[in-house]
Every structure is written in C-alpha cells, then in structure tokens.
Coordinates of C-alpha atoms (C1' of nucleotides) in Angstrom, one line a residue:
Chain Q
M186 CA 101.2 83.9 123.1
D187 CA 104.4 85.8 123.6
R188 CA 106.1 86.3 120.3
R189 CA 109.4 85.3 121.8
Q190 CA 108.0 81.9 122.7
Q191 CA 106.6 81.4 119.2
K192 CA 109.9 82.4 117.7
T193 CA 111.9 80.0 119.8
R194 CA 109.4 77.2 119.2
N195 CA 109.6 77.7 115.5
A196 CA 113.4 77.8 115.6
I197 CA 113.4 74.5 117.5
F198 CA 111.0 72.9 115.0
K199 CA 113.0 74.1 112.1
A200 CA 116.2 73.0 113.6
L201 CA 114.9 69.4 114.1
S202 CA 113.6 69.4 110.5
T203 CA 116.9 70.6 109.1
L204 CA 118.9 68.0 111.1
L205 CA 116.5 65.2 110.0
E206 CA 117.5 65.9 106.4
T207 CA 121.0 64.6 107.0
K208 CA 120.9 62.6 110.3
R209 CA 118.7 59.8 111.8
Y210 CA 116.5 60.9 114.6
S211 CA 118.1 58.7 117.2
N212 CA 121.6 60.1 116.3
I213 CA 120.5 63.7 116.8
T214 CA 121.3 65.1 120.2
V215 CA 119.5 67.8 122.1
Q216 CA 122.8 69.7 122.0
E217 CA 122.8 69.7 118.2
I218 CA 119.2 71.0 118.1
I219 CA 120.2 73.7 120.5
D220 CA 123.2 74.7 118.4
E221 CA 121.2 74.5 115.1
A222 CA 118.3 76.6 116.6
N223 CA 120.9 78.9 118.1
I224 CA 119.2 79.1 121.5
G225 CA 120.3 78.7 125.1
R226 CA 120.4 75.3 126.7
S227 CA 117.9 76.1 129.4
T228 CA 115.5 77.6 126.8
F229 CA 115.1 74.2 125.1
Y230 CA 114.2 72.5 128.4
A231 CA 111.8 75.3 129.2
H232 CA 109.9 74.3 126.1
F233 CA 110.3 70.5 125.9
E234 CA 111.2 68.0 128.5
T235 CA 112.8 65.6 126.1
K236 CA 113.7 65.2 122.4
D237 CA 110.9 62.7 122.2
E238 CA 108.3 65.2 123.4
L239 CA 109.5 67.6 120.7
L240 CA 109.0 65.0 118.0
K241 CA 105.6 64.2 119.4
T242 CA 104.6 67.9 119.4
L243 CA 105.9 68.3 115.8
C244 CA 103.7 65.4 114.7
T245 CA 100.7 66.7 116.5
D246 CA 101.1 70.1 114.9
I247 CA 101.3 68.6 111.4
F248 CA 98.3 66.4 111.8
S249 CA 96.2 69.1 113.3
H250 CA 96.4 70.8 109.9
V251 CA 95.8 67.6 107.9
F252 CA 92.9 66.2 109.9
S253 CA 90.9 69.3 110.3
D254 CA 87.5 69.3 112.0
E255 CA 85.6 69.6 108.8
L256 CA 87.4 66.5 107.4
M257 CA 86.6 64.5 110.5
S258 CA 83.0 65.6 110.8
E259 CA 80.3 63.0 109.9
K260 CA 78.9 64.8 106.9
T261 CA 80.3 67.8 105.1
H262 CA 78.9 68.8 101.7
D263 CA 82.5 69.3 100.5
F264 CA 83.2 65.6 100.9
S265 CA 79.9 64.0 100.2
G266 CA 80.2 64.2 96.4
G267 CA 81.5 61.3 94.3
N268 CA 81.3 57.7 95.5
T269 CA 81.0 57.8 99.2
G270 CA 83.0 60.9 100.1
L271 CA 85.9 58.6 101.0
E272 CA 87.8 59.3 97.8
A273 CA 87.5 63.1 98.4
R274 CA 88.6 62.8 102.0
L275 CA 91.7 60.8 101.1
T276 CA 92.7 63.2 98.3
H277 CA 92.2 66.0 100.7
I278 CA 94.7 64.4 103.1
L279 CA 97.3 63.8 100.4
H280 CA 97.1 67.5 99.3
H281 CA 97.7 68.7 102.8
L282 CA 100.6 66.3 103.3
K283 CA 102.1 67.7 100.0
D284 CA 102.0 71.1 101.6
S285 CA 103.9 70.0 104.6
E286 CA 106.3 68.0 102.5
K287 CA 109.5 69.7 103.7
N288 CA 108.8 68.8 107.3
I289 CA 107.6 65.3 106.7
V290 CA 110.2 63.8 104.5
G291 CA 112.9 63.8 107.3
I292 CA 110.5 62.5 109.9
L293 CA 109.3 59.6 107.9
S294 CA 112.7 58.1 107.3
C295 CA 114.1 55.9 110.0
E296 CA 112.8 55.4 113.5
S297 CA 111.1 58.7 113.9
G298 CA 108.8 57.5 111.2
E299 CA 107.4 55.0 113.6
L300 CA 105.9 57.6 115.8
F301 CA 104.6 59.6 112.8
M302 CA 102.9 56.5 111.3
R303 CA 101.4 55.5 114.7
Y304 CA 99.8 59.0 114.9
F305 CA 98.7 58.9 111.3
K306 CA 97.1 55.4 111.6
G307 CA 95.3 56.6 114.7
Y308 CA 93.6 59.4 112.8
L309 CA 93.0 57.2 109.8
T310 CA 91.4 54.5 112.0
E311 CA 88.9 57.0 113.2
M312 CA 88.1 58.1 109.7
F313 CA 87.8 54.7 108.1
S314 CA 85.5 53.3 110.8
K315 CA 82.7 55.3 109.3
Y316 CA 83.1 53.4 106.0
L317 CA 83.4 50.0 107.4
N318 CA 79.8 49.0 107.0
E319 CA 80.1 49.6 103.2
V320 CA 82.6 46.8 103.0
K321 CA 81.1 43.3 102.4
V322 CA 84.0 40.9 102.7
N323 CA 84.3 37.6 104.5
A324 CA 86.7 38.7 107.2
P325 CA 86.4 40.1 110.8
A326 CA 85.7 43.8 111.0
D327 CA 88.8 44.6 113.0
F328 CA 90.9 42.8 110.5
V329 CA 89.4 44.8 107.6
L330 CA 89.8 48.1 109.4
N331 CA 93.4 47.4 110.1
H332 CA 94.0 46.4 106.5
L333 CA 92.4 49.5 105.1
V334 CA 94.3 51.8 107.5
G335 CA 97.6 50.0 107.2
S336 CA 97.6 49.8 103.5
F337 CA 96.7 53.4 103.1
A338 CA 99.3 54.5 105.6
E339 CA 101.9 52.4 103.8
T340 CA 100.8 53.8 100.5
V341 CA 101.2 57.3 101.7
K342 CA 104.7 56.6 103.1
W343 CA 105.7 55.0 99.8
W344 CA 104.2 57.9 97.9
I345 CA 106.3 60.4 100.0
D346 CA 109.4 58.3 99.8
N347 CA 109.0 58.2 96.0
K348 CA 108.9 62.0 95.7
M349 CA 105.2 62.0 95.3
K350 CA 105.5 61.0 91.7
Y351 CA 101.8 60.5 91.3
T352 CA 99.2 63.2 91.9
P353 CA 97.1 63.0 95.0
E354 CA 94.1 62.2 92.7
E355 CA 95.9 59.4 90.9
T356 CA 97.2 58.0 94.2
T357 CA 93.8 57.9 95.8
R358 CA 92.3 56.3 92.7
Y359 CA 94.9 53.5 92.6
Y360 CA 94.4 52.9 96.3
I361 CA 90.6 52.6 96.0
E362 CA 91.1 50.4 93.0
L363 CA 93.2 48.0 95.1
S364 CA 91.1 48.3 98.2
C365 CA 88.1 46.3 99.3
V366 CA 85.9 49.4 99.6
D367 CA 85.0 49.4 95.9
R368 CA 84.0 45.8 95.9
V369 CA 80.5 46.9 96.8
T370 CA 80.1 48.7 93.5
D371 CA 81.5 45.8 91.5
Chain W
M281 CA 132.9 28.9 116.5
D282 CA 134.3 29.2 120.0
R283 CA 131.7 28.3 122.5
R284 CA 132.6 31.3 124.6
Q285 CA 131.7 33.6 121.7
Q286 CA 128.4 31.9 121.1
K287 CA 127.6 32.1 124.8
T288 CA 128.3 35.8 125.0
R289 CA 126.5 36.4 121.7
N290 CA 123.4 34.7 123.0
A291 CA 123.6 36.5 126.4
I292 CA 123.7 39.8 124.6
F293 CA 120.7 38.9 122.3
K294 CA 118.7 37.7 125.3
A295 CA 119.6 40.8 127.3
L296 CA 118.3 43.0 124.6
S297 CA 115.1 41.0 124.2
T298 CA 114.5 41.1 127.9
L299 CA 115.1 44.8 128.1
L300 CA 112.8 45.4 125.2
E301 CA 109.9 43.9 127.1
T302 CA 109.9 46.8 129.6
K303 CA 111.7 49.7 127.8
R304 CA 111.8 51.3 124.4
Y305 CA 114.7 50.6 122.2
S306 CA 116.0 54.2 122.2
N307 CA 115.9 54.4 125.9
I308 CA 118.0 51.3 126.4
T309 CA 121.7 52.0 126.8
V310 CA 124.7 49.8 126.0
Q311 CA 125.5 49.9 129.7
E312 CA 122.2 48.3 130.6
I313 CA 122.7 45.6 128.0
I314 CA 126.1 44.9 129.4
D315 CA 124.7 44.7 133.0
E316 CA 121.8 42.5 131.9
A317 CA 124.0 40.2 129.9
N318 CA 126.5 40.2 132.7
I319 CA 129.5 40.7 130.5
G320 CA 132.5 43.0 130.5
R321 CA 132.3 46.3 128.8
S322 CA 135.0 45.6 126.3
T323 CA 133.4 42.3 125.4
F324 CA 130.3 44.0 124.1
Y325 CA 132.3 46.2 121.8
A326 CA 134.3 43.2 120.6
H327 CA 131.1 41.8 119.3
F328 CA 129.2 44.8 118.1
E329 CA 130.3 48.3 117.2
T330 CA 127.0 49.9 118.3
K331 CA 123.6 49.2 119.7
D332 CA 122.1 49.6 116.3
E333 CA 124.4 47.0 114.8
L334 CA 123.2 44.6 117.5
L335 CA 119.6 45.2 116.6
K336 CA 120.4 44.7 112.9
T337 CA 122.1 41.4 113.6
L338 CA 119.2 40.2 115.7
C339 CA 116.7 41.0 112.9
T340 CA 118.9 39.3 110.3
D341 CA 119.1 36.2 112.5
I342 CA 115.3 36.0 112.9
F343 CA 114.6 36.5 109.2
S344 CA 117.2 34.0 108.1
H345 CA 115.0 31.4 109.8
V346 CA 111.7 32.8 108.5
F347 CA 112.7 33.3 104.9
S348 CA 114.5 30.1 104.2
D349 CA 116.0 29.2 100.9
E350 CA 113.3 26.8 100.0
L351 CA 110.7 29.4 100.7
M352 CA 112.4 31.9 98.4
S353 CA 113.1 29.4 95.7
E354 CA 111.2 29.9 92.5
K355 CA 109.3 26.6 92.6
T356 CA 109.1 24.1 95.5
H357 CA 106.6 21.3 95.6
D358 CA 105.8 22.2 99.2
F359 CA 104.4 25.6 98.2
S360 CA 103.0 24.9 94.7
G361 CA 99.7 23.4 96.0
G362 CA 96.5 25.4 96.4
N363 CA 95.9 28.6 94.4
T364 CA 99.2 29.9 93.4
G365 CA 101.5 28.8 96.2
L366 CA 101.3 32.3 97.6
E367 CA 98.8 31.3 100.3
A368 CA 101.1 28.4 101.4
R369 CA 104.1 30.7 101.5
L370 CA 102.4 33.3 103.6
T371 CA 101.1 30.8 106.0
H372 CA 104.6 29.4 106.3
I373 CA 105.9 32.8 107.2
L374 CA 103.3 33.3 109.9
H375 CA 104.0 29.9 111.5
H376 CA 107.7 30.7 111.7
L377 CA 107.1 34.1 113.2
K378 CA 104.9 32.5 115.8
D379 CA 107.8 30.4 116.8
S380 CA 110.0 33.4 117.2
E381 CA 107.2 35.3 119.1
K382 CA 109.2 35.9 122.3
N383 CA 111.9 37.7 120.5
I384 CA 109.7 39.7 118.1
V385 CA 107.1 41.2 120.3
G386 CA 109.5 43.6 122.0
I387 CA 111.3 44.6 118.8
L388 CA 108.1 45.4 117.0
S389 CA 106.8 47.9 119.5
C390 CA 108.2 51.4 119.2
E391 CA 111.0 52.6 117.0
S392 CA 113.0 49.4 116.8
G393 CA 110.0 48.1 114.9
E394 CA 110.9 50.4 112.1
L395 CA 114.0 48.5 111.3
F396 CA 112.3 45.2 111.7
M397 CA 109.5 46.2 109.3
R398 CA 112.0 47.6 106.7
Y399 CA 113.8 44.3 106.7
F400 CA 110.6 42.4 106.6
K401 CA 109.2 44.4 103.7
G402 CA 112.5 43.9 101.8
Y403 CA 112.1 40.1 101.9
L404 CA 108.4 40.4 101.1
T405 CA 109.0 42.6 98.1
E406 CA 111.3 39.9 96.7
M407 CA 108.7 37.3 97.2
F408 CA 105.7 39.2 96.0
S409 CA 107.3 40.3 92.8
K410 CA 106.9 36.8 91.5
Y411 CA 103.2 37.0 91.8
L412 CA 102.8 40.5 90.3
N413 CA 101.9 39.3 86.8
E414 CA 98.9 37.5 88.3
V415 CA 97.3 40.8 89.3
K416 CA 95.2 42.5 86.8
V417 CA 94.3 45.9 88.1
N418 CA 94.3 49.3 86.7
A419 CA 97.3 50.7 88.6
P420 CA 101.1 50.9 88.1
A421 CA 103.1 47.8 89.0
D422 CA 105.3 49.5 91.6
F423 CA 102.2 50.8 93.2
V424 CA 100.6 47.4 93.4
L425 CA 103.7 45.8 94.7
N426 CA 104.0 48.3 97.5
H427 CA 100.4 47.9 98.3
L428 CA 100.7 44.1 98.6
V429 CA 103.9 44.2 100.6
G430 CA 102.8 47.1 102.8
S431 CA 99.4 45.7 103.6
F432 CA 100.7 42.3 104.4
A433 CA 103.5 43.7 106.6
E434 CA 100.9 45.8 108.5
T435 CA 98.6 42.9 108.8
V436 CA 101.4 40.8 110.4
K437 CA 102.4 43.6 112.7
W438 CA 98.7 44.0 113.8
W439 CA 98.4 40.2 114.1
I440 CA 101.4 40.1 116.5
D441 CA 100.3 43.1 118.5
N442 CA 96.9 41.4 118.9
K443 CA 98.5 38.3 120.5
M444 CA 98.1 36.4 117.2
K445 CA 94.4 35.9 118.0
Y446 CA 93.7 34.3 114.6
T447 CA 95.5 31.2 113.3
P448 CA 98.1 31.6 110.6
E449 CA 95.7 29.9 108.2
E450 CA 92.8 32.3 109.0
T451 CA 95.0 35.3 108.9
T452 CA 96.4 34.4 105.4
R453 CA 92.9 33.6 104.2
Y454 CA 91.5 37.0 105.3
Y455 CA 94.5 38.8 103.8
I456 CA 94.1 37.1 100.4
E457 CA 90.3 37.8 100.6
L458 CA 91.1 41.6 101.0
S459 CA 94.0 41.7 98.5
C460 CA 93.9 42.1 94.8
V461 CA 95.7 38.9 94.1
D462 CA 92.4 36.9 94.2
R463 CA 90.7 39.3 91.8
V464 CA 92.0 37.1 89.0
T465 CA 89.8 34.2 90.0
D466 CA 86.7 36.3 90.5
Chain M
dA209 C1' 151.3 20.4 126.6
dT210 C1' 151.1 24.7 124.3
dG211 C1' 150.0 28.4 121.7
dT212 C1' 145.8 31.1 120.7
dT213 C1' 142.0 33.9 121.7
dA214 C1' 137.8 35.4 124.3
dG215 C1' 136.5 37.6 128.3
dC216 C1' 137.4 40.3 132.4
dG217 C1' 138.1 44.6 135.1
dA218 C1' 139.7 49.0 135.6
dA219 C1' 140.7 53.1 134.0
dC220 C1' 140.5 56.9 130.6
dA221 C1' 139.0 61.2 127.8
dT222 C1' 135.0 62.8 125.8
dA223 C1' 130.3 64.0 125.2
dT224 C1' 125.4 64.3 126.6
dT225 C1' 122.0 65.1 129.8
dG226 C1' 119.1 67.6 132.8
dT227 C1' 119.2 71.2 136.4
dT228 C1' 120.2 75.5 138.7
dA229 C1' 121.2 80.6 139.6
dG230 C1' 121.9 85.1 138.3
dT231 C1' 121.6 88.4 134.6
dT232 C1' 119.8 90.7 130.4
dT233 C1' 116.4 91.8 127.2
dA234 C1' 112.0 92.1 125.1
dA235 C1' 107.2 92.0 125.5
dA236 C1' 102.8 93.2 127.8
dT237 C1' 100.4 96.4 130.9
dT238 C1' 99.3 100.6 133.0
Chain K
dA37 C1' 106.5 106.5 128.5
dA38 C1' 107.3 104.1 132.6
dT39 C1' 106.8 99.9 135.0
dT40 C1' 106.1 95.2 135.6
dT41 C1' 106.3 90.6 134.0
dA42 C1' 108.5 86.8 132.1
dA43 C1' 111.2 84.7 128.4
dA44 C1' 115.8 83.9 127.0
dC45 C1' 120.7 84.0 127.9
dT46 C1' 125.3 82.5 130.1
dA47 C1' 127.8 79.4 132.7
dA48 C1' 128.4 76.1 135.6
dC49 C1' 127.1 71.7 137.7
dA50 C1' 126.8 66.5 138.9
dA51 C1' 125.6 62.3 136.8
dT52 C1' 125.7 59.2 133.3
dA53 C1' 126.9 57.1 128.7
dT54 C1' 130.3 56.3 125.2
dG55 C1' 134.0 54.1 123.0
dT56 C1' 138.8 52.7 123.7
dT57 C1' 142.9 50.8 125.9
dC58 C1' 145.7 48.1 129.1
dG59 C1' 147.5 43.9 131.3
dC60 C1' 145.7 39.7 133.2
dT61 C1' 143.2 35.2 133.5
dA62 C1' 140.9 31.3 131.9
dA63 C1' 138.9 28.6 128.3
dC64 C1' 139.6 26.7 123.8
dA65 C1' 141.8 24.1 119.8
dT66 C1' 145.4 21.2 118.1

DNA sequence: ATGTTAGCGAACATATTGTTAGTTTAAATT
DNA sequence: AATTTAAACTAACAATATGTTCGCTAACAT
C-alpha cells in the first residue's frame, strides 16, 4: 500500500485516539478529527465514509491483533497446557489488550465503548462456545454462553477502567474462580 | 405541574422512543424529535438543554420505577423470604423492566444503551454490596462486586434483546445458579 | 376576571456535513 | 532519471442542524 495512504490513515487513527482522551465520541466532529490529524477535508472522506466507519475500522484493527488465528484455532500446543487451555487463552487476550492500552482507554469510555464491547463479545462468543460442553450447570446453553461472555467482557472493561491494577494472570484467575467453568473440577 | 408541561414532556419522551425503534440514537437529531413530537423548536430547548439530557432524564424516569424505595431498603418483609432476599429482589426488577419493555428496547440497542447500562449498573452496585459478605470466594471484594453486577446487567440486556423468552423467575434462577452467591449453600 | 406562564412560529448567526473541481506533490513504474 | 499514476491539498459549495431570541397567543391557576 502507498506510504502516503498509510501515513494518513495512521494520522486519522491517532487523531481520534487523542481526541477520545478528552472528549466523548459523540461530541467529536469530523472537522476536529481533520484538524487534529492535520489533513485535508476531502482526504478524510476518501478514507472513511463517516465517523462511525472510522471507529469500526479502529476496533477491527485492534481485535485483529488480539484475536489472532492461533488463538482462535481449535488446538494449539501453546494454549493446551493447564486446565483446559481456557485460562491461557484469556490471559493471552489480557496481555494483548494491555499492549493496546493507549488506544483502548478512550474508546471504552462512553458510547463508543458500546461498539467496542459488541465486537469484543462477538469474538469471545466464538471462543467460549468451544468450552461450553465442559460446563455442567442447570441452565440453558445460550444463557450460560451469554453469562460467560458477558461477565468476562464486563470484567475486562472494569479491569481497564481501573488502570489494570491486577496482572493479567491474577485477573484471569479471579474470573475463573467466579465462573461456572471450574465447577467441573470441584 | 402545569398540564401543558406534562403533555409536552410526554410527547418528547414518546417521540424519542418512537424514533429509537427505527434509528440509532446518535443519528437522531433534535429536529426530528421536534417534528415527531409536533412541538415548537423553542419548546424543546425550554425543557431540555441537549438531546443527551433528554436521554438521561428518560433513563432516570424508568429506573425510579424499577428501583423503588422499598426495593432498596435494607430489610423489607416482601423481599426477605427465600434464600437471602436477593432472588426476590432480582425477580422484582425483571418484572418491572418487563412493564417498561416498550421504552427500553430501543434505548438498549446501540450507543444509547451505554448510558442505560451505566445507570443500571450504578443501582445494581448499591444493591449487591449488601450481599457481598455472603460470598466466600478467593478474589478481591471489588472484583467480585463488579462481576456480580456486570454479569447480571449483561444477563438482563441479553434477556431483553432475546424478547424476554424466559420468565423473570426462570431468568433469576439461572443467574443465581451461575453466580457465586449460591456457593455458600453448596 | 386577571395575572402568569407555556407553547408557538419565525428568524437568526454559527457550525457541520458531505461533495466537487482543479492543482500540487509524492510515490511507483519504466 | 524520466514518466506515469494517484494520493493529498485548497477552496468553495448547498444542505442541514444547532442553539438562541423575539413578539404573540392560548391555556392555566387563583
């Protein structure tokens, strides 16, 4: 890809991230992004149709790093150690999110966080479905799946909001402790 | 309060609700609300400073019904039956949300849901703190509290998104089954 | 009956949006 | 190195949304 495009793209991403540190997503205008990124008006619209599409793309970019192919693959030796591999996978996610911290914090606060969480839960749902058969609880499968995904997503959001005050390993451990996935081994 | 004010207020609330059925919150303009409510421009601004304040007020209104004083009071005989009273309280909440269904569905989808959930979690946090001492798990208290609140909020959101296909009683039962609050009685 | 107040309608400056056209500059290709 | 390709720039555009103000009318409370 043309270096100019990449440069512009990054400038736009960075501009949005920067603005998100001080303003809510809905109060940020395309104009401000343009000014902050220091690009021409038409250039922005050449890259993204709307502000929303920009946010979507930013989220997709972040998650493509977090949920790598190896993470999502059925069985990888890296993740099959320990209990069921779930703990390793979750820790892996938290570590990657920690790396993207600067970008994420702004997005997660306020309404833009809704989109982020929706994407996040989408990936998580795919991942957790594999472990659903290990859970023996008296509740419908779709209910359990949503509970696992929702509670983990909320845990991560809380973890980030609270400056990641626990290590990824601790956080995962606590989560598993509270979840129904470890009921099997009880 | 002047009947005219109440009438206008309701017209605005209803207009927003109606619009939320077909459009995302961020794409709804004050102009559209004015047209839908069939009121004068200056009238809207006499009631609410911004679109956001309107949404905030709508949420507050809904929750003031759901989280009544008796529900939040330390001990009420209505809620002290059963396990710990928690189950009764949660069921009570679900029943009330079911009554407000028409208003809520639109709000919950997309970014406006973020505000709704934040408010919701705020009330829930207050309520769940009372039950925190009943949970004996190897994890920090703030972590547990967030997990309880977050997972219940997500469960409710999922329940509403899925047309409330389980009864309030079933839903609460499943939730308690998956939560760490019933570990005590294990 | 009378003073009070909410709502109306129109107009206003200001700002944002999304698009277009012509030009400049930087990259890719030969 | 010269040429071609295309990305980015400037500036201008109509259309729309915002938030405020005015005088006027009609409904309300007492």
